[in-house]
Amino acid sequence: MTVTIGVLGIQGAVTEHIKKLEQLPKVKAVLVKSIEALQQIDGLILPGGESTAIARILQDFQIFESLQKKITAGLPVWGTCAGMILLAKKILDSDMTHLGVMHITVKRNAYGRQLGSFSILETIPAISDQPIPLVFIRAPFALEAADQVEILHILDGKIVACREQHMLATAFHPELTDDLSFHRYFVKMVQQYKL
Ligand code: GLN
């Protein structure tokens, strides 16, 4: 079954996600910048970038509330890095307006200056039996997650990939690597919910 997957095209690593989706069969990738575009997709990726800027522009464009409602109603969504921050119910030490739909608590820029950016190869059995390169750029991690959240990967004791029903969050950037397995996993999620 072919699915249409949008990438929120406001700020950040947008084209990188589109290029990855275009490499997969049965996927139509589209840029989402309006409420109209939001109505025509089966799933949505919230890319990495600057979460405060993305949240502000979402409100300026007046698509914040529609997006929040769509996700609450079951639109499959995947937040990478800043996208994970926007999805989290709670952001540590922050009162920024954000979507707050996923039952996790995140910490922004959680790796400090020294480890601001790094890359590591890890095996994540739920996603692939091959090691996956994980690229972290001023990344968050989740400190805690509610019982209904499936933890997909823990790195150094911190949650860096998780899923709650139709919502997926990764602290890292699969779109900046040659690996397609997370995109493939998200496409499957979207197909499941379209049934
Ligand atoms: N540090 C950014 C934020 O807090 C996220 C960085 C990223 O998306 N690569 O929004």
PDB file of N, CA and C and ligand atoms in Angstrom, residues 47-52 80-83 85 108-109 137-140 173, ligand 1:
ATOM      1  N   PRO A  47      11.368  17.209  11.723  1.00  0.00           N
ATOM      2  CA  PRO A  47      12.822  17.089  11.620  1.00  0.00           C
ATOM      3  C   PRO A  47      13.583  17.733  12.772  1.00  0.00           C
ATOM      4  N   GLY A  48      14.864  17.499  12.797  1.00  0.00           N
ATOM      5  CA  GLY A  48      15.736  18.165  13.752  1.00  0.00           C
ATOM      6  C   GLY A  48      15.947  19.593  13.297  1.00  0.00           C
ATOM      7  N   GLY A  49      16.437  20.404  14.194  1.00  0.00           N
ATOM      8  CA  GLY A  49      16.660  21.824  13.901  1.00  0.00           C
ATOM      9  C   GLY A  49      16.720  22.523  15.234  1.00  0.00           C
ATOM     10  N   GLU A  50      15.994  23.581  15.388  1.00  0.00           N
ATOM     11  CA  GLU A  50      15.945  24.297  16.660  1.00  0.00           C
ATOM     12  C   GLU A  50      14.501  24.261  17.150  1.00  0.00           C
ATOM     13  N   SER A  51      14.275  23.500  18.201  1.00  0.00           N
ATOM     14  CA  SER A  51      12.884  23.273  18.629  1.00  0.00           C
ATOM     15  C   SER A  51      12.142  24.562  18.966  1.00  0.00           C
ATOM     16  N   THR A  52      12.850  25.535  19.579  1.00  0.00           N
ATOM     17  CA  THR A  52      12.167  26.785  19.945  1.00  0.00           C
ATOM     18  C   THR A  52      11.709  27.507  18.684  1.00  0.00           C
ATOM     19  N   THR A  80      12.540  13.679  15.115  1.00  0.00           N
ATOM     20  CA  THR A  80      13.987  13.445  15.252  1.00  0.00           C
ATOM     21  C   THR A  80      14.591  14.668  15.948  1.00  0.00           C
ATOM     22  N   CYS A  81      15.315  14.416  17.007  1.00  0.00           N
ATOM     23  CA  CYS A  81      16.049  15.458  17.745  1.00  0.00           C
ATOM     24  C   CYS A  81      15.128  16.606  18.175  1.00  0.00           C
ATOM     25  N   ALA A  82      15.178  17.757  17.533  1.00  0.00           N
ATOM     26  CA  ALA A  82      14.261  18.842  17.920  1.00  0.00           C
ATOM     27  C   ALA A  82      12.814  18.358  17.848  1.00  0.00           C
ATOM     28  N   GLY A  83      12.528  17.474  16.886  1.00  0.00           N
ATOM     29  CA  GLY A  83      11.180  16.910  16.748  1.00  0.00           C
ATOM     30  C   GLY A  83      10.784  16.103  17.980  1.00  0.00           C
ATOM     31  N   ILE A  85      11.846  16.707  20.980  1.00  0.00           N
ATOM     32  CA  ILE A  85      11.595  17.703  22.025  1.00  0.00           C
ATOM     33  C   ILE A  85      10.165  18.243  21.892  1.00  0.00           C
ATOM     34  N   ARG A 108      16.881  19.023  26.949  1.00  0.00           N
ATOM     35  CA  ARG A 108      17.473  19.582  25.720  1.00  0.00           C
ATOM     36  C   ARG A 108      18.991  19.688  25.861  1.00  0.00           C
ATOM     37  N   ASN A 109      19.682  19.680  24.743  1.00  0.00           N
ATOM     38  CA  ASN A 109      21.139  19.841  24.710  1.00  0.00           C
ATOM     39  C   ASN A 109      21.782  19.037  25.850  1.00  0.00           C
ATOM     40  N   ILE A 137      23.438  15.514  17.377  1.00  0.00           N
ATOM     41  CA  ILE A 137      23.867  16.906  17.213  1.00  0.00           C
ATOM     42  C   ILE A 137      23.125  17.769  18.233  1.00  0.00           C
ATOM     43  N   ARG A 138      23.845  18.218  19.227  1.00  0.00           N
ATOM     44  CA  ARG A 138      23.220  18.982  20.336  1.00  0.00           C
ATOM     45  C   ARG A 138      21.891  18.345  20.720  1.00  0.00           C
ATOM     46  N   ALA A 139      21.972  17.062  20.947  1.00  0.00           N
ATOM     47  CA  ALA A 139      20.772  16.230  21.062  1.00  0.00           C
ATOM     48  C   ALA A 139      20.147  16.252  22.457  1.00  0.00           C
ATOM     49  N   PRO A 140      18.861  15.936  22.494  1.00  0.00           N
ATOM     50  CA  PRO A 140      18.203  15.721  23.777  1.00  0.00           C
ATOM     51  C   PRO A 140      18.325  14.248  24.148  1.00  0.00           C
ATOM     52  N   HIS A 173      19.824  11.525  14.415  1.00  0.00           N
ATOM     53  CA  HIS A 173      19.421  11.918  13.056  1.00  0.00           C
ATOM     54  C   HIS A 173      19.661  10.821  12.010  1.00  0.00           C
TER      55      HIS A 173
HETATM   56  N1  GLN B   1      19.449  21.500  20.381  1.00  0.00           N
HETATM   57  C1  GLN B   1      18.304  21.588  19.533  1.00  0.00           C
HETATM   58  C2  GLN B   1      17.052  22.000  20.296  1.00  0.00           C
HETATM   59  O1  GLN B   1      17.089  22.113  21.461  1.00  0.00           O
HETATM   60  C3  GLN B   1      18.056  20.269  18.814  1.00  0.00           C
HETATM   61  C4  GLN B   1      19.202  19.951  17.917  1.00  0.00           C
HETATM   62  C5  GLN B   1      18.860  19.120  16.731  1.00  0.00           C
HETATM   63  O2  GLN B   1      17.683  18.975  16.340  1.00  0.00           O
HETATM   64  N2  GLN B   1      19.873  18.606  16.072  1.00  0.00           N
HETATM   65  O3  GLN B   1      16.061  22.219  19.703  1.00  0.00           O
END
